[in-house]
Amino acid sequence: MAELSLHKLVKRYGDTEVLHGIDLSVKDGEFVVFVGPSGCGKSTTLRMIAGLEEVSGGEIRIDDRVVNNLEPKERDIAMVFQNYAIYPHMSVRKNIAFGLRSSKMAKADKAKRVEEVADFLEMTTYLERKPAALSGGQRQRVAIGRAMVRDPALFLFDEPLSNLDAQLRTQMRLEIKKLHQRVGSTIVFVTHDQVEAMTMADRIVIMKDGHIQQVGTPEDVYRNPANTFVARFIGAPSMNLIEADSTGDTVRLPGDTAVALTAPSGPVTIGIRPDDLRPVAAGGLLTGTVSVTEPLGPETLIYVDTPAGEMIAKASGRTPPLVGEQVQLGADIADLHIFDRTSGLAVR
Amino acid sequence: MSATEIRPTTAGVLDTKAAPKPRNMGQIIRWLLLFAGGIVMVMPIAYMISTSLKWPWEVYNVNLIPEEPTVENYLYVLEDGRFYWWFLNSIIIATATTISALFFDSLVGYTLCKFKFPGRTLVFIAILSTLMIPTEMLVIPWYLMSQSFGWLDSYWGIMFPGLMTAFGVFLMKQFFESVPDDFLEAARIDGLNEFQIWWTVAMPLVRPALAALAIFVFLGNWTAFLWPLIVTNSTDMYTLPVGLAGFGDEADVAWELIMTGAAISTIPTLVVFLVFQRFIIRGVVMAGLKG
């Protein structure tokens, strides 16, 4: 187990800077997930931690050691790759044992360790098989096994579930979480899937364009997004954003609805989660026509065309409004998020 | 579509009759072309074996089946001590050159493919450009090199031009492109040095390419004639093709003996092909597997 800290971490490719001074501390035993759209710099950050990319500026520390110039093998880390990176010409046993190649353990101890890991991952019966004879989930387990066998200070996962189908992804998500609970290692996990981030992380790091947008617990980033990007990125469906004008104690929404809300005077963006926006009989914030419904079983998502644009709300699964129906949408004032319209930063 | 045609008879009862298969002219032409190609390929080999079974007086007859087949030529060649010596020379040279070319071509191909360094493209182009120079133009500089290094009439002299091949570098580089970097990075994290990564991880993943290259290089060196002829002086240093060409005397060429030697010399090439062919096929099959 180990602590990880990134201090003013910069990455440049030629004249192009892709990471602009990342600061982050990961506590011992913490499960941190980097999430963000493609090209945000999350995988680059992970690869720099692993030692697979050179550091252009700043500092990476694992425990008390600055590892900027250390080879990957000297960093006491293990990494699981998106495409598993298990060697097709080796059996499962050899693949798992591969992580111990440069270890000074006795041969018998290595064999015992491989058996232990295989047992932990429920792969004992597959030890002599080649990867071609395994399913996607089993291959990913082998990749995790190869990482586990070395008992590293830090686990790095680079989008390890992206190649799996939805059902297997859910299952592996759970297994990785269990692994973390049992082993207690420090884990840095990269994904572009916000559901993965929300369900697995102790803390989420949301990135965009080489900058950290927000770091917080899943609850925190969901309930208190730092800006409109985080507000839109975290949560499915995305948060509804409404352009409005504030007079200081009143916010006027499109459709001329006035809401008693304390916000800085001037143009603001109001954010409402679809979970918090529901059809109401009267006194709604917005009025509009239902354009699409998506039944989810217990609830139904409704897409409503309003003067503020298309809003997504949740309605009862038993008696949802019908397409074409006129509805009023209401929310608790406490559930409204207010952002500065120019900077996009949260003001409440 | 079924090939069965159903049509009403005069009695009003449905009559089923197999419809004639439409003649596929394209297929017929394809088969004819393949047959012609097969003949072109097989005939020289058939004549080689046929001539090796003929008496000298029948060599210039074009009949494929010898009038009086004999194995005398085989006995003569096998009893000639020089043949074994040339055979051994060829085996040593072709094997050593193949091992060397596999090692260096894949090492250079891997380096050019997986490492970024200034001038990488230039180096690759320079290596490739040597493919455009015919052997006939190279033998003079090779000879001068051999002479200045004292390699004339030695194994080293015969082998050195083929120890690394531009074609092999190109072939291996292209194959290494298909090896995902993640494999190499995973090995790097697992503590292997760059040479170990190449040898333990990358090389087993390009076995089909290595097998193909082994066949090309072995056959190329086994059948090489011009350079071994130029660089060797003593009969003991001859390779099989050079030695066989010398059968006979100034007045007459002993074609039946040359063909006998050639027929025997095809055996190692067949063995090499049969050994490495399964790696190529396995590689193709493995590449087709999906997870």
XYZ file of C-alpha atoms in Angstrom:
639
model
C 0.000 0.000 0.000
C 1.170 3.495 -0.696
C 0.340 7.139 -0.849
C 0.532 8.886 -4.165
C 0.930 12.573 -4.742
C 1.075 14.551 -7.931
C 2.465 18.048 -7.709
C 2.116 20.512 -10.589
C 2.332 17.614 -13.037
C 2.803 18.749 -16.620
C 2.975 16.797 -19.878
C 4.048 18.273 -23.165
C 4.323 16.672 -26.599
C 6.629 19.046 -28.439
C 5.110 22.474 -28.018
C 1.686 21.141 -27.118
C 0.913 20.977 -23.428
C -1.688 18.333 -22.677
C -1.544 18.317 -18.871
C -1.427 21.685 -17.216
C -0.162 21.257 -13.689
C -2.114 18.508 -11.972
C -2.168 18.506 -8.159
C -3.580 15.497 -6.358
C -3.019 13.460 -3.229
C -4.182 9.860 -3.005
C -4.284 8.404 0.478
C -3.009 4.996 1.460
C -5.589 2.359 0.541
C -7.799 4.787 -1.327
C -9.658 3.904 -4.543
C -9.440 6.923 -6.814
C -11.070 7.038 -10.224
C -10.021 9.422 -12.975
C -12.938 10.120 -15.258
C -13.428 12.409 -18.204
C -14.079 12.494 -21.921
C -11.556 11.233 -24.495
C -8.479 13.425 -24.693
C -8.883 14.899 -21.211
C -5.491 13.572 -20.075
C -6.599 10.882 -17.646
C -4.748 8.006 -19.332
C -1.682 10.200 -19.852
C -1.655 10.959 -16.132
C -1.918 7.251 -15.328
C 0.861 6.367 -17.765
C 3.078 9.024 -16.208
C 2.428 7.521 -12.768
C 3.347 4.126 -14.234
C 6.529 5.470 -15.786
C 5.424 4.758 -19.336
C 5.431 8.462 -20.236
C 8.109 10.950 -19.351
C 7.230 13.740 -16.965
C 7.615 17.164 -18.605
C 7.239 19.090 -15.376
C 6.202 18.718 -11.763
C 6.642 15.783 -9.462
C 5.209 12.329 -8.823
C 5.736 10.829 -5.373
C 4.905 7.299 -4.321
C 5.134 7.343 -0.544
C 8.132 9.538 0.097
C 10.017 8.742 -3.084
C 10.050 11.051 -6.082
C 9.645 8.573 -8.930
C 9.858 10.934 -11.922
C 13.025 9.354 -13.236
C 12.553 5.797 -12.035
C 11.928 2.939 -14.443
C 8.428 1.390 -14.225
C 9.833 -1.729 -12.564
C 11.415 0.368 -9.810
C 8.147 2.034 -8.820
C 6.512 -0.965 -7.127
C 3.353 -0.625 -9.173
C 1.210 -2.976 -11.249
C -1.014 -2.033 -14.139
C -4.015 -3.604 -15.780
C -4.538 -2.570 -19.396
C -7.656 -1.989 -21.439
C -6.974 -4.883 -23.810
C -5.804 -7.127 -20.913
C -2.243 -7.410 -22.313
C -2.025 -11.058 -21.332
C 0.397 -12.997 -23.467
C -1.399 -15.295 -25.918
C 1.515 -17.734 -26.141
C 1.567 -18.403 -22.392
C -0.827 -20.377 -20.217
C -2.829 -18.655 -17.488
C -0.331 -19.965 -14.922
C 2.630 -18.523 -16.838
C 0.813 -15.255 -17.413
C 0.137 -14.818 -13.695
C 3.650 -15.952 -12.787
C 5.085 -13.491 -15.303
C 4.626 -10.714 -12.774
C 7.087 -12.527 -10.514
C 9.796 -13.036 -13.135
C 12.087 -10.415 -11.714
C 11.211 -11.251 -8.092
C 13.852 -12.871 -5.914
C 11.303 -15.238 -4.335
C 12.093 -18.950 -4.240
C 10.573 -20.985 -7.074
C 8.277 -22.876 -4.701
C 7.081 -19.636 -3.126
C 6.351 -18.204 -6.559
C 4.296 -21.263 -7.480
C 2.408 -21.026 -4.180
C 1.732 -17.340 -4.732
C 0.364 -18.043 -8.230
C -1.968 -20.688 -6.762
C -3.157 -18.275 -4.085
C -3.945 -15.566 -6.606
C -5.658 -18.022 -8.954
C -7.722 -19.271 -6.036
C -8.658 -15.726 -5.048
C -9.780 -14.988 -8.610
C -11.489 -18.401 -8.970
C -9.229 -19.270 -11.893
C -7.635 -22.417 -10.471
C -9.295 -24.721 -12.982
C -8.103 -22.584 -15.897
C -4.428 -22.406 -14.977
C -3.215 -24.551 -17.855
C -5.397 -22.916 -20.492
C -4.180 -20.440 -23.075
C -5.879 -17.019 -23.212
C -7.571 -17.901 -26.525
C -9.633 -20.473 -24.615
C -10.908 -17.930 -22.061
C -13.822 -15.526 -22.099
C -13.298 -11.765 -21.929
C -14.037 -11.689 -18.204
C -11.651 -14.549 -17.491
C -8.917 -12.835 -19.475
C -9.416 -9.690 -17.472
C -9.136 -11.756 -14.288
C -5.834 -13.153 -15.502
C -4.629 -9.602 -16.119
C -5.701 -8.647 -12.599
C -4.015 -11.794 -11.274
C -0.744 -10.845 -12.928
C -0.975 -7.461 -11.246
C -1.993 -8.920 -7.859
C 0.688 -11.571 -7.713
C 3.401 -9.019 -7.102
C 1.535 -7.431 -4.202
C 2.407 -3.951 -5.471
C 2.206 -0.732 -3.518
C -0.046 0.806 -6.117
C -2.509 -0.688 -8.608
C -3.171 1.189 -11.825
C -6.159 0.300 -14.005
C -6.406 1.801 -17.500
C -10.022 1.440 -18.637
C -9.953 -2.287 -17.878
C -13.661 -2.850 -18.392
C -14.124 -1.057 -21.693
C -13.851 -4.206 -23.805
C -16.431 -6.169 -21.822
C -20.135 -6.400 -22.490
C -22.518 -4.583 -20.158
C -23.341 -7.581 -17.955
C -19.740 -8.647 -17.538
C -18.703 -5.082 -16.866
C -21.110 -4.876 -13.952
C -19.808 -8.175 -12.608
C -16.145 -7.190 -12.953
C -16.875 -3.815 -11.350
C -18.081 -5.657 -8.307
C -15.107 -8.006 -8.324
C -12.593 -5.173 -8.509
C -14.367 -3.463 -5.650
C -14.226 -6.675 -3.613
C -10.546 -7.018 -4.502
C -9.942 -3.552 -3.134
C -11.834 -4.305 0.046
C -9.897 -7.522 0.627
C -6.451 -6.391 -0.416
C -6.791 -2.804 0.732
C -4.336 -1.521 -1.872
C -4.186 1.971 -3.206
C -5.874 1.953 -6.599
C -5.900 4.524 -9.374
C -8.507 3.612 -11.959
C -9.120 5.380 -15.262
C -12.422 5.269 -17.079
C -14.566 7.369 -19.349
C -17.698 5.809 -17.889
C -19.144 7.939 -15.131
C -21.258 5.039 -13.851
C -18.063 3.035 -13.243
C -16.569 6.039 -11.496
C -19.599 6.607 -9.288
C -20.004 2.981 -8.276
C -16.370 2.140 -7.539
C -14.564 5.210 -6.309
C -13.793 6.455 -2.832
C -13.003 9.689 -4.615
C -13.532 10.767 -8.197
C -11.176 13.012 -10.145
C -13.025 14.623 -13.043
C -10.777 15.878 -15.815
C -11.224 17.957 -18.919
C -8.652 19.336 -21.377
C -5.715 18.480 -19.121
C -7.182 20.157 -16.036
C -8.790 18.669 -12.958
C -12.317 19.985 -12.774
C -13.246 18.566 -9.394
C -12.088 15.999 -6.860
C -14.563 14.568 -4.410
C -16.574 11.620 -3.241
C -19.200 10.301 -5.674
C -21.922 11.845 -3.524
C -20.092 15.146 -3.410
C -19.490 15.481 -7.154
C -23.070 14.448 -7.835
C -24.692 16.717 -5.268
C -22.290 19.640 -5.424
C -20.769 19.850 -8.912
C -18.059 22.484 -9.089
C -19.043 23.681 -12.551
C -21.421 23.059 -15.427
C -19.023 20.526 -17.021
C -19.051 18.316 -13.923
C -22.788 18.897 -13.560
C -23.386 17.603 -17.086
C -20.749 14.845 -17.011
C -21.743 13.197 -13.749
C -25.207 11.688 -13.557
C -27.290 9.913 -16.145
C -29.279 11.423 -17.680
C -27.297 14.655 -17.559
C -28.345 17.612 -15.471
C -30.760 20.039 -17.140
C -29.169 23.461 -17.542
C -31.359 26.534 -17.910
C -30.120 29.992 -18.798
C -31.731 32.515 -16.476
C -31.296 36.037 -15.110
C -30.888 36.902 -11.470
C -31.726 40.141 -9.728
C -30.037 39.051 -6.502
C -33.013 37.584 -4.697
C -35.108 36.469 -7.671
C -34.224 34.339 -10.662
C -36.299 34.690 -13.795
C -36.510 31.548 -15.948
C -37.477 31.380 -19.650
C -41.264 31.372 -19.843
C -41.214 34.258 -17.386
C -41.382 32.217 -14.195
C -39.870 34.032 -11.239
C -38.249 31.979 -8.508
C -37.290 33.381 -5.127
C -33.634 32.372 -5.077
C -30.558 34.127 -3.786
C -27.946 34.342 -6.532
C -25.450 36.932 -7.779
C -27.129 39.500 -9.988
C -26.781 38.967 -13.721
C -26.903 36.028 -16.090
C -26.802 32.650 -14.349
C -27.292 29.011 -15.283
C -29.712 26.989 -13.235
C -29.092 23.261 -13.029
C -31.729 20.690 -12.138
C -31.104 16.944 -12.036
C -33.729 14.920 -13.930
C -34.227 13.040 -10.627
C -35.285 16.296 -8.993
C -37.546 17.531 -11.801
C -41.048 16.038 -11.796
C -44.434 16.763 -13.325
C -46.578 18.787 -10.931
C -50.224 19.790 -11.016
C -49.569 23.491 -10.471
C -46.856 25.986 -9.541
C -44.176 24.432 -11.750
C -40.943 26.105 -12.792
C -41.430 25.353 -16.480
C -44.286 24.356 -18.721
C -43.944 22.312 -21.879
C -45.068 19.482 -24.120
C -43.926 15.902 -23.680
C -42.003 14.886 -26.813
C -40.630 11.476 -25.846
C -41.103 9.028 -22.980
C -38.677 6.326 -21.898
C -40.233 3.795 -19.517
C -37.623 2.409 -17.098
C -40.022 0.243 -15.055
C -40.541 1.924 -11.688
C -40.068 5.345 -13.306
C -40.395 6.901 -16.726
C -38.070 9.493 -18.194
C -39.961 12.218 -19.990
C -38.456 14.645 -22.478
C -40.337 17.922 -22.390
C -40.022 20.801 -24.861
C -40.090 23.991 -22.789
C -39.200 27.631 -23.438
C -35.834 26.811 -21.803
C -35.187 24.015 -24.278
C -35.603 20.271 -23.901
C -35.794 19.207 -20.254
C -35.541 15.668 -18.947
C -37.689 14.820 -15.948
C -38.737 11.716 -14.082
C -42.346 10.710 -13.802
C -44.125 7.833 -12.166
C -43.700 4.541 -13.962
C -47.384 3.668 -13.433
C -49.076 6.807 -14.748
C -46.596 8.728 -16.855
C -47.708 11.655 -19.017
C -48.339 10.787 -22.618
C -46.468 12.135 -25.615
C -48.021 15.437 -26.684
C -49.406 16.145 -23.237
C -48.870 19.598 -21.705
C -47.106 19.324 -18.335
C -45.728 21.570 -15.658
C -42.346 20.616 -14.237
C -41.467 21.443 -10.665
C -38.536 20.958 -8.300
C -37.595 21.824 -4.740
C -35.758 25.100 -4.572
C -33.137 23.340 -2.438
C -32.348 21.015 -5.332
C -31.540 23.791 -7.772
C -27.883 24.381 -8.634
C -26.740 27.853 -9.600
C -23.751 28.476 -11.854
C -22.160 31.669 -13.084
C -23.086 31.752 -16.745
C -19.757 33.243 -17.901
C -17.295 31.078 -15.960
C -19.567 28.063 -15.508
C -18.504 27.828 -11.861
C -20.971 26.868 -9.183
C -22.173 29.732 -7.002
C -24.437 27.529 -4.921
C -31.872 -22.018 -54.123
C -32.586 -25.694 -54.664
C -31.112 -27.400 -57.706
C -34.351 -29.314 -58.132
C -36.732 -28.107 -60.810
C -40.469 -28.835 -60.373
C -42.612 -28.736 -63.525
C -46.094 -29.958 -64.493
C -46.328 -33.021 -66.724
C -48.942 -33.553 -69.440
C -50.861 -35.699 -66.978
C -51.041 -32.783 -64.654
C -48.786 -34.456 -62.077
C -45.790 -32.577 -60.767
C -42.545 -34.090 -61.996
C -39.352 -33.492 -60.069
C -36.117 -33.672 -62.012
C -32.660 -32.518 -61.109
C -31.902 -29.442 -63.161
C -28.493 -29.466 -64.908
C -25.880 -27.410 -63.064
C -25.189 -24.236 -64.976
C -21.710 -24.269 -66.423
C -19.582 -21.793 -64.618
C -17.141 -20.631 -67.281
C -15.231 -18.554 -64.773
C -14.619 -21.602 -62.638
C -13.511 -23.679 -65.621
C -11.046 -20.974 -66.665
C -9.746 -20.729 -63.127
C -9.156 -24.474 -62.984
C -7.451 -24.448 -66.381
C -5.153 -21.625 -65.328
C -4.333 -23.417 -62.079
C -3.652 -26.614 -64.000
C -1.370 -24.776 -66.422
C 0.420 -23.120 -63.498
C 0.808 -26.495 -61.834
C 2.321 -27.980 -64.979
C 4.777 -25.082 -65.301
C 5.808 -25.587 -61.672
C 6.012 -29.360 -61.658
C 7.567 -30.070 -65.052
C 11.103 -28.874 -64.273
C 11.082 -30.955 -61.086
C 9.708 -33.945 -62.962
C 12.440 -33.545 -65.607
C 15.068 -33.186 -62.904
C 14.026 -36.483 -61.333
C 13.577 -38.115 -64.743
C 17.059 -37.045 -65.922
C 18.587 -38.252 -62.685
C 17.265 -41.721 -63.529
C 18.613 -41.735 -67.111
C 21.831 -43.070 -68.597
C 24.091 -40.439 -70.194
C 23.119 -41.494 -73.751
C 19.446 -40.720 -73.003
C 19.883 -37.342 -71.288
C 19.086 -35.247 -74.352
C 15.880 -37.159 -75.126
C 12.837 -35.227 -73.991
C 10.923 -38.298 -72.842
C 9.774 -37.988 -69.252
C 9.894 -41.705 -68.525
C 13.437 -43.082 -68.932
C 13.700 -45.998 -71.368
C 16.077 -47.805 -69.024
C 15.746 -46.263 -65.555
C 18.838 -46.507 -63.395
C 19.967 -45.480 -59.914
C 23.608 -45.547 -60.992
C 23.750 -41.750 -60.939
C 22.611 -41.686 -57.308
C 25.200 -44.282 -56.374
C 27.905 -42.337 -58.211
C 27.034 -39.018 -56.569
C 26.690 -40.511 -53.103
C 29.973 -42.356 -53.450
C 31.721 -39.133 -54.491
C 33.168 -37.737 -51.249
C 32.988 -34.174 -52.538
C 29.194 -34.259 -52.580
C 28.968 -34.784 -48.806
C 31.444 -31.984 -48.237
C 29.428 -29.549 -50.414
C 26.247 -30.720 -48.784
C 27.731 -30.023 -45.335
C 28.975 -26.599 -46.471
C 25.518 -25.720 -47.725
C 23.871 -26.954 -44.529
C 26.270 -24.952 -42.324
C 25.991 -21.803 -44.416
C 22.205 -21.886 -44.906
C 21.541 -22.727 -41.258
C 23.938 -20.174 -39.794
C 22.720 -17.474 -42.154
C 19.099 -18.262 -41.350
C 19.671 -18.087 -37.585
C 21.616 -14.868 -37.970
C 19.047 -13.269 -40.277
C 16.177 -14.247 -37.956
C 17.996 -12.733 -35.001
C 19.222 -9.504 -36.562
C 16.297 -8.843 -38.911
C 13.792 -9.189 -36.102
C 15.946 -7.160 -33.709
C 16.313 -4.309 -36.189
C 12.670 -4.596 -37.320
C 11.521 -4.447 -33.702
C 13.720 -1.466 -32.934
C 12.524 0.446 -35.993
C 8.927 -0.405 -35.162
C 8.724 0.086 -31.411
C 11.283 2.743 -30.527
C 11.078 6.387 -31.466
C 14.455 7.966 -32.121
C 15.723 10.710 -34.402
C 16.445 9.441 -37.913
C 14.333 6.318 -37.516
C 12.546 6.780 -40.843
C 15.800 7.637 -42.573
C 17.422 4.448 -41.323
C 14.437 2.414 -42.472
C 14.473 4.004 -45.924
C 18.220 3.439 -46.192
C 17.767 -0.252 -45.361
C 14.867 -0.591 -47.792
C 16.736 1.135 -50.581
C 19.335 -1.640 -50.568
C 16.592 -3.933 -51.882
C 16.725 -2.042 -55.163
C 20.376 -2.859 -55.810
C 20.822 -6.113 -57.762
C 23.187 -8.740 -56.407
C 25.291 -8.497 -59.575
C 26.192 -4.935 -58.641
C 27.034 -5.845 -55.083
C 29.405 -8.723 -55.707
C 32.339 -6.429 -56.536
C 32.185 -4.449 -53.260
C 31.516 -7.695 -51.396
C 34.557 -9.252 -53.023
C 36.744 -6.272 -52.194
C 35.517 -6.354 -48.596
C 36.172 -10.077 -48.347
C 39.616 -9.582 -49.784
C 40.565 -6.804 -47.392
C 39.243 -8.688 -44.357
C 40.811 -11.970 -45.437
C 37.485 -13.712 -45.798
C 37.994 -15.109 -49.320
C 37.386 -18.828 -49.623
C 35.913 -19.119 -46.106
C 32.508 -19.734 -44.541
C 32.497 -16.216 -43.215
C 33.114 -14.850 -46.701
C 30.231 -16.816 -48.175
C 27.851 -15.956 -45.366
C 28.457 -12.317 -44.492
C 26.264 -10.681 -47.182
C 23.244 -12.676 -45.961
C 23.651 -12.396 -42.211
C 21.113 -9.592 -42.171
C 18.620 -8.889 -44.952
C 16.737 -5.736 -45.838
C 13.715 -7.767 -46.827
C 13.724 -9.520 -43.452
C 13.933 -6.216 -41.593
C 10.995 -4.916 -43.607
C 8.959 -8.091 -43.076
C 9.603 -8.212 -39.334
C 8.938 -4.500 -38.868
C 5.557 -4.903 -40.532
C 4.698 -7.866 -38.319
C 5.806 -6.120 -35.140
C 3.338 -3.346 -36.018
C 0.591 -5.830 -35.157
C 1.972 -6.461 -31.652
C 0.087 -4.118 -29.299
C 2.300 -1.784 -27.270
C 0.336 -2.762 -24.175
C 2.082 -6.164 -24.174
C 5.471 -4.512 -24.130
C 4.469 -1.936 -21.543
C 3.021 -4.631 -19.294
C 6.338 -6.478 -19.490
C 8.210 -3.242 -18.787
C 6.152 -2.765 -15.623
C 6.771 -6.409 -14.708
C 10.471 -5.657 -14.625
C 11.857 -6.992 -17.906
C 14.603 -5.110 -19.687
C 14.193 -4.163 -23.337
C 16.108 -7.168 -24.654
C 14.031 -9.550 -22.507
C 10.825 -7.889 -23.694
C 11.848 -8.407 -27.312
C 12.907 -11.994 -26.767
C 10.253 -13.200 -24.295
C 7.181 -11.233 -25.312
C 7.495 -9.824 -28.812
C 9.268 -12.681 -30.612
C 6.768 -15.445 -29.729
C 3.980 -13.213 -31.008
C 5.508 -13.000 -34.497
C 6.323 -16.698 -34.925
C 4.488 -16.957 -38.277
C 6.635 -14.162 -39.661
C 9.771 -15.782 -38.298
C 8.768 -19.069 -39.924
C 8.161 -17.377 -43.268
C 11.457 -15.524 -43.033
C 13.283 -18.724 -42.078
C 11.960 -20.435 -45.202
C 12.896 -17.511 -47.454
C 16.381 -17.094 -46.038
C 17.191 -20.804 -45.914
C 16.026 -21.407 -49.474
C 17.773 -18.271 -50.694
C 21.089 -19.373 -49.210
C 20.661 -23.013 -50.107
C 20.235 -22.164 -53.765
C 22.676 -19.226 -53.874
C 25.104 -19.646 -56.732
C 26.756 -16.469 -57.964
C 28.355 -15.177 -54.759
C 29.586 -18.573 -53.480
C 31.032 -19.203 -56.932
C 32.941 -15.907 -56.823
C 34.151 -16.013 -53.239
C 35.297 -19.634 -53.137
C 38.419 -20.995 -54.776
C 38.995 -24.417 -53.310
C 36.707 -27.327 -54.143
C 36.331 -28.045 -50.424
C 34.683 -24.694 -49.832
C 32.103 -25.095 -52.611
C 28.460 -25.067 -51.734
C 26.162 -27.644 -53.287
C 24.960 -25.549 -56.281
C 28.528 -24.507 -57.114
C 29.842 -28.026 -56.719
C 27.056 -29.599 -58.766
C 27.612 -27.162 -61.619
C 31.136 -28.506 -61.864
C 30.129 -32.095 -62.495
C 31.439 -33.326 -65.771
C 34.500 -32.208 -67.692
C 35.387 -29.448 -70.134
C 34.094 -31.433 -73.092
C 30.749 -32.438 -71.721
C 28.438 -31.474 -68.869
C 27.185 -34.484 -66.917
C 23.562 -33.410 -66.717
C 22.414 -36.700 -65.265
C 24.793 -36.226 -62.311
C 23.884 -32.566 -61.874
C 20.199 -33.464 -61.834
C 20.864 -36.281 -59.368
C 22.690 -33.907 -57.031
C 19.938 -31.331 -57.436
C 17.285 -33.941 -56.642
C 19.104 -34.941 -53.452
C 19.669 -31.313 -52.506
C 15.943 -30.568 -52.550
C 15.435 -32.834 -49.528
C 16.644 -30.331 -46.861
C 14.556 -27.564 -48.421
C 11.492 -29.773 -48.220
C 12.258 -30.554 -44.576
C 12.675 -26.859 -43.745
C 9.441 -26.028 -45.481
C 7.499 -28.817 -43.780
C 8.869 -27.891 -40.339
C 8.128 -24.178 -40.586
C 4.959 -24.403 -42.627
C 2.919 -25.553 -39.610
C 3.976 -22.420 -37.700
C 2.695 -20.273 -40.531
C -0.612 -22.137 -40.675
C -0.962 -22.042 -36.871
C -0.268 -18.326 -36.925
C -2.969 -17.748 -39.487
C -5.425 -19.875 -37.486
C -4.588 -18.074 -34.226
C -5.017 -14.695 -35.858
C -8.535 -15.725 -36.836
C -9.624 -16.584 -33.312
C -11.864 -14.170 -31.478
C -12.325 -13.834 -27.763
